[in-house]
Amino acid sequence: MKNIITILLTLLIIIVSSCETDVTNDISLVETPPRLVIDGGLERNIKTPVTTQQIRLLTTAPFLSNKDFPFVSDAQVTISDGTNSWVFEHTNNGFYENSDILPEIGNTYTITILWKGETYQGTDMLLAEVPRFDKFYYEFEEETVFADEGYYVKFDTTDPINVQNFYHYRLFKNNEFVTVPDPGNSQVLIVSDEFFDGKQRIGVKPNEDIFFEIGDIATAQQLSISEPYFDYLKELFTQTGNLGNPIVGNPPPASIRGNLINLDNSSNRALGYFYVIDVEEDTVTITEN
Amino acid sequence: MKKQLVYLFCLFCLGSYAQEKFSISGYVKDNLSGEKLLGVNIIIDNTYGTTTNDYGFYSIHLKKGIHQIEISYLGYKTISKEISITGNQKIDFDLTEELAELDEIVISSNTTRKNIESIEMSVISLKGETIKKLPAILGEPDVLKSLQLLPGVSSVNEASSGFNVRGGSVDQNLILLDEATIYNASHLFGFFSVFNSNAIKNAKLYKGGIPSIYGGRLSSVLDIKQREGNTKDFGGEIGVGLISAKALIEGPILKGNKEEASGSYMLAGRRSYIDLFTFLTDDFKNSSLFFYDLNLKSNYNIGTNNRLFLSGYFGRDKFELDKFLGTIWGNTSASLRWTSILNEKLFLQTSAIYSNYDYNLDNLRTGSEFRWKSSITNYNFKPRLSWFINNNNTLKTGIDVTYYNFKPGKISPFKGSTINEEEFSQKFGLENGIYADLKQKLSDDLSLQYGVRWSNFSRLGKEDIREYNTGNPLTYNAEQDIYEENEVTQVTNYGSGKRIKTFNGLEPRISIRYLLNESNSLKLSYNKMYQYLHLISNTTSPTPLDIWSPSGPYLSPQSADQLALGYFKSFKKGKYDLSLEAYYKKLKDVTDFIDGADLLFTEEIETQVVQGKGRAYGLEVQLNKNEGKLTGWLSYTLARSENKVLGVNNNKYYPNNSDQLHELNLVGFYKLNSRWDFGVNFIFGSGRPVTYPTGRYTQNGLVVADYNNRNGNRLPTYHRLDISATLNPKKGKKGKWIFSIVNLYNRQNAASIYFNEIGETNNVEIATGMTQATKLSFFGIVPSISYEFKF
């Protein structure tokens, strides 16, 4: 799915000669000292149980550097549910792992990270169990202004009535996670049941930008997430899809606040979100009908 | 309320006492069309004078005897004659337009003399004709774009119909079309305004020194009057440009055999046809993109002293992409006005006004179709009495009552989708204003205009108001530097019409003019303004989907104090004049938004809005050349506009989106001969604020930018040269060609610079992990041609 903004621009190009120029080389940016970044969380998945839970710690890098993100290998990571706690050990490239923890519905999990003498803490809740797919399938779609021609994965799913639900979608192509920094993400990759509580939805596409070809293995996940994580993702997708277009929805860029708090030095904030989610998933191989 | 009025009335009448004088009053009109002329100068015995009001009416007081009277108006032949006064008299004057062969003067604001002598400062006035002479994008003359060529008026970028006055935000402008409020002045996402230049008679913008008859917005008042129509003959205009076609008809009502009818009408329409081009490409089949508008004005004289006016506007933009998204938005307004000359000294006008702005947003994606509707409607009643007490005192007083109905949003299923229908609670408000404004001439050198407006706003039921555990929806956590949402403890239901919260504001206004000598004057003005409505828009320029929200328990009224000082000079017998103005503005409770505010489809707006303070100051210089083959102006603005909001930019002042340090405009008109006219304008402005990232990180497979200071960086300098040429018809012919080239040297001015992750590699959409900076510019060189035909 190309977004409204892209379309608008296209139309405007027709009337006036609107134009985008790459100015990467003309810009010099002020750099700030690196901050701690968390990328990951706990995943409950009854369909394909997660044997090892994984969380990655990195730091920020200069915006236009395009080098790999520096990872953090010397932190101490613990996750607790209020009763028990689990230590996550660094394996490689900033990944911290634990194979004993089994996330449960109704629990609140707190992560504690000790790094460079400062302690960071963040909490998320796993409240609602994710509803299952009623039907999981794919369909061929012709090319449109917004999307390429190809096979699109879809599912039908029924929202539980009288429960607040927040959803997030993931798509995998041949077992590899795929995503696009698209302005539409904030409307497509996450959704709340505010306007369809208790209803069945038909033909939901987990990602409107990604299509498959014959022979591809397609996996889609529907995630149940907490409301604070939903709000975080909304801001994240809005900003990563920002095309700087002043015509439509272009909020002032600002640092996105995650859920980690630095207990020792609050101004040295960490970025990213420690999440706890419940996963529904299904896989299909695309074949000629 | 009545008592207060009478009291105010008395207060301002101190200067009036009985004299052996008679009243002379009447209308000044265009002798061909019969259209009333506003702001015409009337000078008696070369010493004192007055001007016609918004309805072309004047009233002066003269001693018995013979007087020399001079009637002058820009673009018209001056009448100078002797009149003999023997009693109260009603005299109408017909002015004849100067022939096109003569050198034209295009700066219509004021004749030089008036500029120096007038009490007004910080006022810009443009006639429909001037607007049409300026080079225009795609040949579509636009009043809002024209205003931006004058000092103190700017916009964030070209695709922004909203304009900023002296650093104020877009929602701080009161835009009136024949007295009706226009809530969103943009067509086509801001490339054009809703004002059809053919239907406009005059536009007047108050940047400061705003008289007490106006209220409700902090930064400016843009008062646009539509043409009234020809009272003598039927006629019309047809215009065809690159983007739209226009037609206008006008004529007398019930003329019979009389030379001049008692009434007239004007009906104008415009429709864009960009959508015709979009059909050229297969991709946009079943898509639409167009706007249209209709303007109506008619008036009728009932006897010699009463006139009725009816004006209306209806405009729509439609934008639809098949199976994806559709929007329709537009303004509707209607006003009915009655003006009555009660006697030689009293002029009464009463208006009843309806205005509305609404939009639909349709999600057309298969399976999740829905329609989102939102609107704001107001009903306004404003009677005003003008009392021409004597030649030195004119009093205007009146009331202004507005009832508002806000419908923030209603979602409903569309095309059989399974969306639940839901409506966000409607909001209601009542705004009252009572004012008195006295124009007083203390001596030949010193004139004053002062007054006061008392404004009052009540948020009314029926509405459910959420109450929060701490009393406020948000609490600022200084340690974390974030706003935390508080818990709703209960919801109170207010019945229909019940007052939820009431605000009062006393708004003093004063302007002083001191004549140093015949060609130099000093002016000083102060005004206080309150604004009870807020545009809930978290973007750099307004979009059609922004909603208005009234002040209430969690949203305080905004207020502003502005002080301005001006020096006005004319030289070479009025051939040139110079104005110099300095201003300082202090704003309170300006609305801003918490970082990451989510406004669309959010009912609890109060949890997204924060209020802070602002300051704006600047210097504006304008040099006009008023006569000769070459006319025009050169203007320069030095300005600063900053906001300070708790929780934004580390609680420090930051430049707001409209901040621009330097702006230079050069506008010239050259009349070569009776057939060819040329226009040129050059704009040079320092870069507007932008926020550059300070770092990047990864999250959910995407590269995310991190930021530190809001608006801490600057876009590159903006400059552009536009030219136009008009080929006027030969004698006896009626067609006119207008050629223009906007952005002659094809500069790609930055509308924005943005930073993101490259989302495509080898034509496949995918997160690449690579970052880039991109400059977006709206247009390069844009040539255009349009044709106009008058009959």
PDB file of C-alpha atoms in Angstrom, chain A residues 1-4 7-12 14-24 27-32 35 37-40 56 58-69 143-148 168 170 173 177-182 185 187-189 193-203 208-211 229-237 239-240 242-257 260-263 266-267 269 271-275, chain B residues 137-138 156-157 159 188-189 191 243 274 277-278 281-284 287-289 319 321-325 327 365-368 370 372 411 418-422 424 478-482 485 538-545 592 595-598 600-603 647 657 691-711 713 746 748 751-760 763-782:
ATOM      1  CA  MET A   1       0.000   0.000   0.000  1.00  0.00           C
ATOM      2  CA  LYS A   2       1.349   3.333  -1.015  1.00  0.00           C
ATOM      3  CA  ASN A   3       0.044   5.987   1.250  1.00  0.00           C
ATOM      4  CA  ILE A   4      -2.277   8.852   0.628  1.00  0.00           C
ATOM      5  CA  ILE A   7      -0.680   9.547  -4.077  1.00  0.00           C
ATOM      6  CA  LEU A   8      -1.252  13.162  -3.333  1.00  0.00           C
ATOM      7  CA  LEU A   9       2.226  13.983  -4.372  1.00  0.00           C
ATOM      8  CA  THR A  10       1.777  12.059  -7.570  1.00  0.00           C
ATOM      9  CA  LEU A  11      -1.351  14.035  -8.324  1.00  0.00           C
ATOM     10  CA  LEU A  12       0.378  17.246  -7.472  1.00  0.00           C
ATOM     11  CA  ILE A  14       0.597  16.286 -12.511  1.00  0.00           C
ATOM     12  CA  ILE A  15      -0.502  19.825 -11.757  1.00  0.00           C
ATOM     13  CA  VAL A  16       2.739  21.364 -10.630  1.00  0.00           C
ATOM     14  CA  SER A  17       6.208  20.035 -10.765  1.00  0.00           C
ATOM     15  CA  SER A  18       6.589  18.885  -7.181  1.00  0.00           C
ATOM     16  CA  CYS A  19       9.974  17.363  -6.666  1.00  0.00           C
ATOM     17  CA  GLU A  20      12.059  15.407  -4.196  1.00  0.00           C
ATOM     18  CA  THR A  21      15.815  15.727  -4.107  1.00  0.00           C
ATOM     19  CA  ASP A  22      18.262  13.609  -2.166  1.00  0.00           C
ATOM     20  CA  VAL A  23      20.224  16.059  -0.031  1.00  0.00           C
ATOM     21  CA  THR A  24      21.918  13.501   2.219  1.00  0.00           C
ATOM     22  CA  ILE A  27      23.365  17.956   5.467  1.00  0.00           C
ATOM     23  CA  SER A  28      25.514  17.844   8.537  1.00  0.00           C
ATOM     24  CA  LEU A  29      23.871  16.754  11.729  1.00  0.00           C
ATOM     25  CA  VAL A  30      24.661  17.389  15.340  1.00  0.00           C
ATOM     26  CA  GLU A  31      25.447  14.146  17.108  1.00  0.00           C
ATOM     27  CA  THR A  32      24.460  13.341  20.651  1.00  0.00           C
ATOM     28  CA  ARG A  35      21.801   6.095  24.285  1.00  0.00           C
ATOM     29  CA  VAL A  37      18.240   0.977  23.003  1.00  0.00           C
ATOM     30  CA  ILE A  38      16.113  -2.085  23.710  1.00  0.00           C
ATOM     31  CA  ASP A  39      14.664  -4.022  20.795  1.00  0.00           C
ATOM     32  CA  GLY A  40      12.549  -6.983  21.815  1.00  0.00           C
ATOM     33  CA  ARG A  56      18.511  -7.256  22.032  1.00  0.00           C
ATOM     34  CA  LEU A  58      22.022  -1.731  21.176  1.00  0.00           C
ATOM     35  CA  THR A  59      22.943   1.923  21.228  1.00  0.00           C
ATOM     36  CA  THR A  60      22.022   4.836  19.018  1.00  0.00           C
ATOM     37  CA  ALA A  61      24.237   5.870  16.107  1.00  0.00           C
ATOM     38  CA  PRO A  62      24.568   9.055  14.029  1.00  0.00           C
ATOM     39  CA  PHE A  63      21.528   9.319  11.740  1.00  0.00           C
ATOM     40  CA  LEU A  64      23.223   9.406   8.363  1.00  0.00           C
ATOM     41  CA  SER A  65      26.096   7.037   9.173  1.00  0.00           C
ATOM     42  CA  ASN A  66      24.540   3.842   7.717  1.00  0.00           C
ATOM     43  CA  LYS A  67      26.962   1.675   9.698  1.00  0.00           C
ATOM     44  CA  ASP A  68      25.752  -1.261  11.773  1.00  0.00           C
ATOM     45  CA  PHE A  69      24.303  -0.329  15.119  1.00  0.00           C
ATOM     46  CA  GLU A 143      -1.778  -4.113  -9.683  1.00  0.00           C
ATOM     47  CA  THR A 144      -3.358  -0.912  -8.349  1.00  0.00           C
ATOM     48  CA  VAL A 145      -2.050   2.577  -7.712  1.00  0.00           C
ATOM     49  CA  PHE A 146      -1.283   1.521  -4.189  1.00  0.00           C
ATOM     50  CA  ALA A 147       0.061  -1.980  -4.511  1.00  0.00           C
ATOM     51  CA  ASP A 148       1.932  -4.299  -6.781  1.00  0.00           C
ATOM     52  CA  HIS A 168      -0.178  -5.706  15.879  1.00  0.00           C
ATOM     53  CA  ARG A 170       3.847  -9.294  11.484  1.00  0.00           C
ATOM     54  CA  LYS A 173       8.507 -14.331   3.815  1.00  0.00           C
ATOM     55  CA  PHE A 177      10.558 -11.042   8.962  1.00  0.00           C
ATOM     56  CA  VAL A 178       9.657  -8.422   6.364  1.00  0.00           C
ATOM     57  CA  THR A 179       8.534  -4.847   6.832  1.00  0.00           C
ATOM     58  CA  VAL A 180       8.500  -1.555   4.919  1.00  0.00           C
ATOM     59  CA  PRO A 181       8.926   1.957   6.360  1.00  0.00           C
ATOM     60  CA  ASP A 182       5.583   3.023   4.925  1.00  0.00           C
ATOM     61  CA  ASN A 185       1.935   1.402   8.834  1.00  0.00           C
ATOM     62  CA  GLN A 187      -3.092   2.419  10.194  1.00  0.00           C
ATOM     63  CA  VAL A 188      -2.314  -1.084   8.962  1.00  0.00           C
ATOM     64  CA  LEU A 189       0.231  -2.799  11.214  1.00  0.00           C
ATOM     65  CA  ASP A 193     -10.976  -2.751  18.329  1.00  0.00           C
ATOM     66  CA  GLU A 194     -12.509   0.642  19.147  1.00  0.00           C
ATOM     67  CA  PHE A 195     -14.715   0.554  16.078  1.00  0.00           C
ATOM     68  CA  PHE A 196     -15.232  -3.202  15.641  1.00  0.00           C
ATOM     69  CA  ASP A 197     -15.524  -4.608  19.151  1.00  0.00           C
ATOM     70  CA  GLY A 198     -16.989  -8.105  19.010  1.00  0.00           C
ATOM     71  CA  LYS A 199     -17.151  -8.233  15.229  1.00  0.00           C
ATOM     72  CA  GLN A 200     -15.636 -10.623  12.745  1.00  0.00           C
ATOM     73  CA  ARG A 201     -13.330  -9.006  10.243  1.00  0.00           C
ATOM     74  CA  ILE A 202     -12.925 -10.552   6.814  1.00  0.00           C
ATOM     75  CA  GLY A 203      -9.899 -10.384   4.578  1.00  0.00           C
ATOM     76  CA  GLU A 208      -0.576  -4.222   2.592  1.00  0.00           C
ATOM     77  CA  ASP A 209       2.841  -3.564   1.058  1.00  0.00           C
ATOM     78  CA  ILE A 210       4.156  -7.091   0.934  1.00  0.00           C
ATOM     79  CA  PHE A 211       3.153  -9.577  -1.709  1.00  0.00           C
ATOM     80  CA  TYR A 229       2.691  -0.498  23.526  1.00  0.00           C
ATOM     81  CA  PHE A 230      -0.022   0.269  20.973  1.00  0.00           C
ATOM     82  CA  ASP A 231       0.416   3.994  21.624  1.00  0.00           C
ATOM     83  CA  TYR A 232       4.167   3.611  21.326  1.00  0.00           C
ATOM     84  CA  LEU A 233       3.901   1.770  18.004  1.00  0.00           C
ATOM     85  CA  LYS A 234       1.464   4.341  16.673  1.00  0.00           C
ATOM     86  CA  GLU A 235       4.002   7.077  17.246  1.00  0.00           C
ATOM     87  CA  LEU A 236       6.802   4.890  15.922  1.00  0.00           C
ATOM     88  CA  PHE A 237       4.983   4.100  12.686  1.00  0.00           C
ATOM     89  CA  GLN A 239       7.370   8.953  12.526  1.00  0.00           C
ATOM     90  CA  THR A 240       9.065   6.241  10.482  1.00  0.00           C
ATOM     91  CA  ASN A 242       6.919  10.585   7.815  1.00  0.00           C
ATOM     92  CA  LEU A 243       7.490  11.856   4.309  1.00  0.00           C
ATOM     93  CA  GLY A 244       7.955  15.425   5.460  1.00  0.00           C
ATOM     94  CA  ASN A 245       4.909  16.418   3.548  1.00  0.00           C
ATOM     95  CA  PRO A 246       3.283  19.444   5.082  1.00  0.00           C
ATOM     96  CA  ILE A 247       0.000  18.744   3.315  1.00  0.00           C
ATOM     97  CA  VAL A 248      -1.095  15.754   5.301  1.00  0.00           C
ATOM     98  CA  GLY A 249      -0.325  14.584   8.829  1.00  0.00           C
ATOM     99  CA  ASN A 250       3.192  15.630   9.543  1.00  0.00           C
ATOM    100  CA  PRO A 251       3.536  16.092  13.255  1.00  0.00           C
ATOM    101  CA  PRO A 252       6.608  17.817  14.631  1.00  0.00           C
ATOM    102  CA  PRO A 253       9.331  15.168  14.882  1.00  0.00           C
ATOM    103  CA  ALA A 254      10.154  14.343  18.485  1.00  0.00           C
ATOM    104  CA  SER A 255      12.002  11.719  20.431  1.00  0.00           C
ATOM    105  CA  ILE A 256       9.698   8.726  20.925  1.00  0.00           C
ATOM    106  CA  ARG A 257       9.388   7.752  24.564  1.00  0.00           C
ATOM    107  CA  LEU A 260      12.394   2.185  30.028  1.00  0.00           C
ATOM    108  CA  ILE A 261      13.230   4.553  32.849  1.00  0.00           C
ATOM    109  CA  ASN A 262      16.738   5.312  33.964  1.00  0.00           C
ATOM    110  CA  LEU A 263      16.540   5.075  37.743  1.00  0.00           C
ATOM    111  CA  SER A 266      16.601  10.229  34.321  1.00  0.00           C
ATOM    112  CA  SER A 267      17.843  12.544  31.583  1.00  0.00           C
ATOM    113  CA  ARG A 269      16.884   8.057  28.744  1.00  0.00           C
ATOM    114  CA  LEU A 271      15.006   4.246  23.792  1.00  0.00           C
ATOM    115  CA  GLY A 272      12.819   1.441  22.532  1.00  0.00           C
ATOM    116  CA  TYR A 273      10.089  -0.603  24.166  1.00  0.00           C
ATOM    117  CA  PHE A 274      10.207  -3.752  26.265  1.00  0.00           C
ATOM    118  CA  TYR A 275       7.028  -5.577  25.270  1.00  0.00           C
TER     119      TYR A 275
ATOM    120  CA  ILE B 137       0.395  30.058  -9.760  1.00  0.00           C
ATOM    121  CA  LEU B 138      -1.333  28.379 -12.689  1.00  0.00           C
ATOM    122  CA  VAL B 156       4.667  28.064   6.192  1.00  0.00           C
ATOM    123  CA  ASN B 157       4.963  26.882   2.593  1.00  0.00           C
ATOM    124  CA  ALA B 159       0.855  24.357  -0.146  1.00  0.00           C
ATOM    125  CA  LEU B 188      -6.776  21.513  -2.953  1.00  0.00           C
ATOM    126  CA  PHE B 189      -4.857  20.975   0.281  1.00  0.00           C
ATOM    127  CA  PHE B 191      -2.596  25.391  -3.040  1.00  0.00           C
ATOM    128  CA  ILE B 243      -6.634  24.890 -13.451  1.00  0.00           C
ATOM    129  CA  ILE B 274      -7.377  18.973 -12.687  1.00  0.00           C
ATOM    130  CA  PHE B 277      -5.847  15.447 -16.426  1.00  0.00           C
ATOM    131  CA  THR B 278      -5.830  12.633 -13.906  1.00  0.00           C
ATOM    132  CA  THR B 281      -3.406   8.029 -16.699  1.00  0.00           C
ATOM    133  CA  ASP B 282      -4.994   4.648 -16.167  1.00  0.00           C
ATOM    134  CA  ASP B 283      -3.819   4.606 -12.581  1.00  0.00           C
ATOM    135  CA  PHE B 284      -6.296   7.239 -11.580  1.00  0.00           C
ATOM    136  CA  SER B 287     -10.471   8.614  -8.786  1.00  0.00           C
ATOM    137  CA  SER B 288     -11.501  12.205  -8.452  1.00  0.00           C
ATOM    138  CA  LEU B 289      -9.870  15.417  -7.407  1.00  0.00           C
ATOM    139  CA  PHE B 319     -10.736  13.860  -3.441  1.00  0.00           C
ATOM    140  CA  LEU B 321      -9.022   7.264  -4.736  1.00  0.00           C
ATOM    141  CA  ASP B 322     -10.868   4.158  -5.715  1.00  0.00           C
ATOM    142  CA  LYS B 323     -10.878   1.406  -3.082  1.00  0.00           C
ATOM    143  CA  PHE B 324      -8.583   3.412  -0.874  1.00  0.00           C
ATOM    144  CA  LEU B 325      -9.677   6.732   0.488  1.00  0.00           C
ATOM    145  CA  THR B 327     -12.568  12.996   1.363  1.00  0.00           C
ATOM    146  CA  ARG B 365     -10.212  -0.297   1.760  1.00  0.00           C
ATOM    147  CA  THR B 366     -12.073  -3.502   1.174  1.00  0.00           C
ATOM    148  CA  GLY B 367     -13.355  -5.124   4.345  1.00  0.00           C
ATOM    149  CA  SER B 368     -12.903  -2.119   6.613  1.00  0.00           C
ATOM    150  CA  PHE B 370     -16.122   3.390   7.056  1.00  0.00           C
ATOM    151  CA  TRP B 372     -15.955   9.581   9.286  1.00  0.00           C
ATOM    152  CA  ILE B 411     -18.001   6.925  12.351  1.00  0.00           C
ATOM    153  CA  THR B 418     -18.755  -4.535   9.965  1.00  0.00           C
ATOM    154  CA  ILE B 419     -17.696  -1.315  11.668  1.00  0.00           C
ATOM    155  CA  ASN B 420     -19.678  -0.332  14.764  1.00  0.00           C
ATOM    156  CA  GLU B 421     -21.376   3.027  14.468  1.00  0.00           C
ATOM    157  CA  GLU B 422     -20.125   5.536  17.007  1.00  0.00           C
ATOM    158  CA  PHE B 424     -17.998  11.314  19.648  1.00  0.00           C
ATOM    159  CA  ALA B 478       9.520  16.768  35.320  1.00  0.00           C
ATOM    160  CA  GLU B 479      11.981  14.030  36.134  1.00  0.00           C
ATOM    161  CA  GLN B 480      11.054  11.924  33.121  1.00  0.00           C
ATOM    162  CA  ASP B 481      10.124  15.011  31.063  1.00  0.00           C
ATOM    163  CA  ILE B 482       6.858  13.442  29.982  1.00  0.00           C
ATOM    164  CA  GLU B 485      -2.358  10.789  31.583  1.00  0.00           C
ATOM    165  CA  ASN B 538      -0.634  18.970  15.097  1.00  0.00           C
ATOM    166  CA  THR B 539       0.896  19.683  11.711  1.00  0.00           C
ATOM    167  CA  THR B 540       3.055  22.433  10.312  1.00  0.00           C
ATOM    168  CA  SER B 541       0.182  23.721   8.190  1.00  0.00           C
ATOM    169  CA  PRO B 542      -3.503  23.023   8.589  1.00  0.00           C
ATOM    170  CA  THR B 543      -5.145  20.132   6.788  1.00  0.00           C
ATOM    171  CA  PRO B 544      -8.794  19.711   5.844  1.00  0.00           C
ATOM    172  CA  LEU B 545      -9.093  17.108   8.585  1.00  0.00           C
ATOM    173  CA  ASP B 592       0.402  22.973  21.447  1.00  0.00           C
ATOM    174  CA  ASP B 595       5.012  14.819  21.770  1.00  0.00           C
ATOM    175  CA  GLY B 596       3.440  12.051  19.755  1.00  0.00           C
ATOM    176  CA  ALA B 597      -0.075  13.446  20.116  1.00  0.00           C
ATOM    177  CA  ASP B 598      -2.668  11.367  18.322  1.00  0.00           C
ATOM    178  CA  LEU B 600      -7.461  11.864  14.497  1.00  0.00           C
ATOM    179  CA  PHE B 601     -10.133   9.551  15.904  1.00  0.00           C
ATOM    180  CA  THR B 602      -9.290  10.629  19.447  1.00  0.00           C
ATOM    181  CA  GLU B 603     -12.181  11.686  21.618  1.00  0.00           C
ATOM    182  CA  GLY B 647       7.386  19.502  28.216  1.00  0.00           C
ATOM    183  CA  ASN B 657       6.574  26.973  12.657  1.00  0.00           C
ATOM    184  CA  THR B 691      13.897  19.640  13.228  1.00  0.00           C
ATOM    185  CA  TYR B 692      16.866  17.491  12.249  1.00  0.00           C
ATOM    186  CA  PRO B 693      17.523  14.143  13.924  1.00  0.00           C
ATOM    187  CA  THR B 694      20.351  13.699  16.407  1.00  0.00           C
ATOM    188  CA  GLY B 695      20.598   9.930  16.130  1.00  0.00           C
ATOM    189  CA  ARG B 696      19.078   6.719  14.859  1.00  0.00           C
ATOM    190  CA  TYR B 697      18.222   3.319  16.321  1.00  0.00           C
ATOM    191  CA  THR B 698      16.353   0.202  15.326  1.00  0.00           C
ATOM    192  CA  GLN B 699      12.946  -0.992  16.454  1.00  0.00           C
ATOM    193  CA  ASN B 700      10.655  -3.657  14.977  1.00  0.00           C
ATOM    194  CA  GLY B 701      12.888  -3.952  11.936  1.00  0.00           C
ATOM    195  CA  LEU B 702      12.723  -0.241  11.129  1.00  0.00           C
ATOM    196  CA  VAL B 703      15.222   2.561  11.533  1.00  0.00           C
ATOM    197  CA  VAL B 704      13.916   5.238  13.878  1.00  0.00           C
ATOM    198  CA  ALA B 705      15.216   8.788  14.171  1.00  0.00           C
ATOM    199  CA  ASP B 706      15.821  10.371  17.541  1.00  0.00           C
ATOM    200  CA  TYR B 707      15.428  14.104  18.084  1.00  0.00           C
ATOM    201  CA  ASN B 708      16.495  16.582  20.669  1.00  0.00           C
ATOM    202  CA  ASN B 709      15.412  20.195  20.094  1.00  0.00           C
ATOM    203  CA  ARG B 710      12.195  21.156  18.373  1.00  0.00           C
ATOM    204  CA  ASN B 711      12.693  23.414  15.356  1.00  0.00           C
ATOM    205  CA  ASN B 713      17.482  23.763  12.494  1.00  0.00           C
ATOM    206  CA  ASN B 746      13.225  27.414 -11.555  1.00  0.00           C
ATOM    207  CA  GLN B 748      13.653  24.245  -6.078  1.00  0.00           C
ATOM    208  CA  ALA B 751       9.042  23.082   1.511  1.00  0.00           C
ATOM    209  CA  SER B 752      10.596  20.638   3.935  1.00  0.00           C
ATOM    210  CA  ILE B 753      13.600  18.460   4.515  1.00  0.00           C
ATOM    211  CA  TYR B 754      12.858  15.095   6.004  1.00  0.00           C
ATOM    212  CA  PHE B 755      14.855  12.130   7.175  1.00  0.00           C
ATOM    213  CA  ASN B 756      13.868   8.544   6.788  1.00  0.00           C
ATOM    214  CA  GLU B 757      14.905   5.024   6.006  1.00  0.00           C
ATOM    215  CA  ILE B 758      15.104   4.092   2.338  1.00  0.00           C
ATOM    216  CA  GLY B 759      12.124   1.824   1.800  1.00  0.00           C
ATOM    217  CA  GLU B 760      12.900   0.308  -1.568  1.00  0.00           C
ATOM    218  CA  ASN B 763      12.007  -1.850  -7.069  1.00  0.00           C
ATOM    219  CA  VAL B 764      10.951  -4.008  -4.142  1.00  0.00           C
ATOM    220  CA  GLU B 765       9.487  -2.295  -1.109  1.00  0.00           C
ATOM    221  CA  ILE B 766      11.480  -3.360   1.910  1.00  0.00           C
ATOM    222  CA  ALA B 767      13.176  -1.813   4.917  1.00  0.00           C
ATOM    223  CA  THR B 768      16.786  -1.381   3.821  1.00  0.00           C
ATOM    224  CA  GLY B 769      18.374  -0.064   6.988  1.00  0.00           C
ATOM    225  CA  MET B 770      19.880   2.787   4.919  1.00  0.00           C
ATOM    226  CA  THR B 771      18.985   6.365   5.845  1.00  0.00           C
ATOM    227  CA  GLN B 772      18.632   9.481   3.740  1.00  0.00           C
ATOM    228  CA  ALA B 773      17.750  13.160   3.861  1.00  0.00           C
ATOM    229  CA  THR B 774      15.293  14.380   1.260  1.00  0.00           C
ATOM    230  CA  LYS B 775      14.281  17.854   0.227  1.00  0.00           C
ATOM    231  CA  LEU B 776      10.722  18.308  -0.892  1.00  0.00           C
ATOM    232  CA  SER B 777       9.919  21.230  -3.155  1.00  0.00           C
ATOM    233  CA  PHE B 778       6.478  21.910  -4.480  1.00  0.00           C
ATOM    234  CA  PHE B 779       7.153  23.498  -7.779  1.00  0.00           C
ATOM    235  CA  GLY B 780       9.823  24.578 -10.152  1.00  0.00           C
ATOM    236  CA  ILE B 781       9.011  26.907 -12.993  1.00  0.00           C
ATOM    237  CA  VAL B 782       5.258  27.107 -13.630  1.00  0.00           C
TER     238      VAL B 782
END
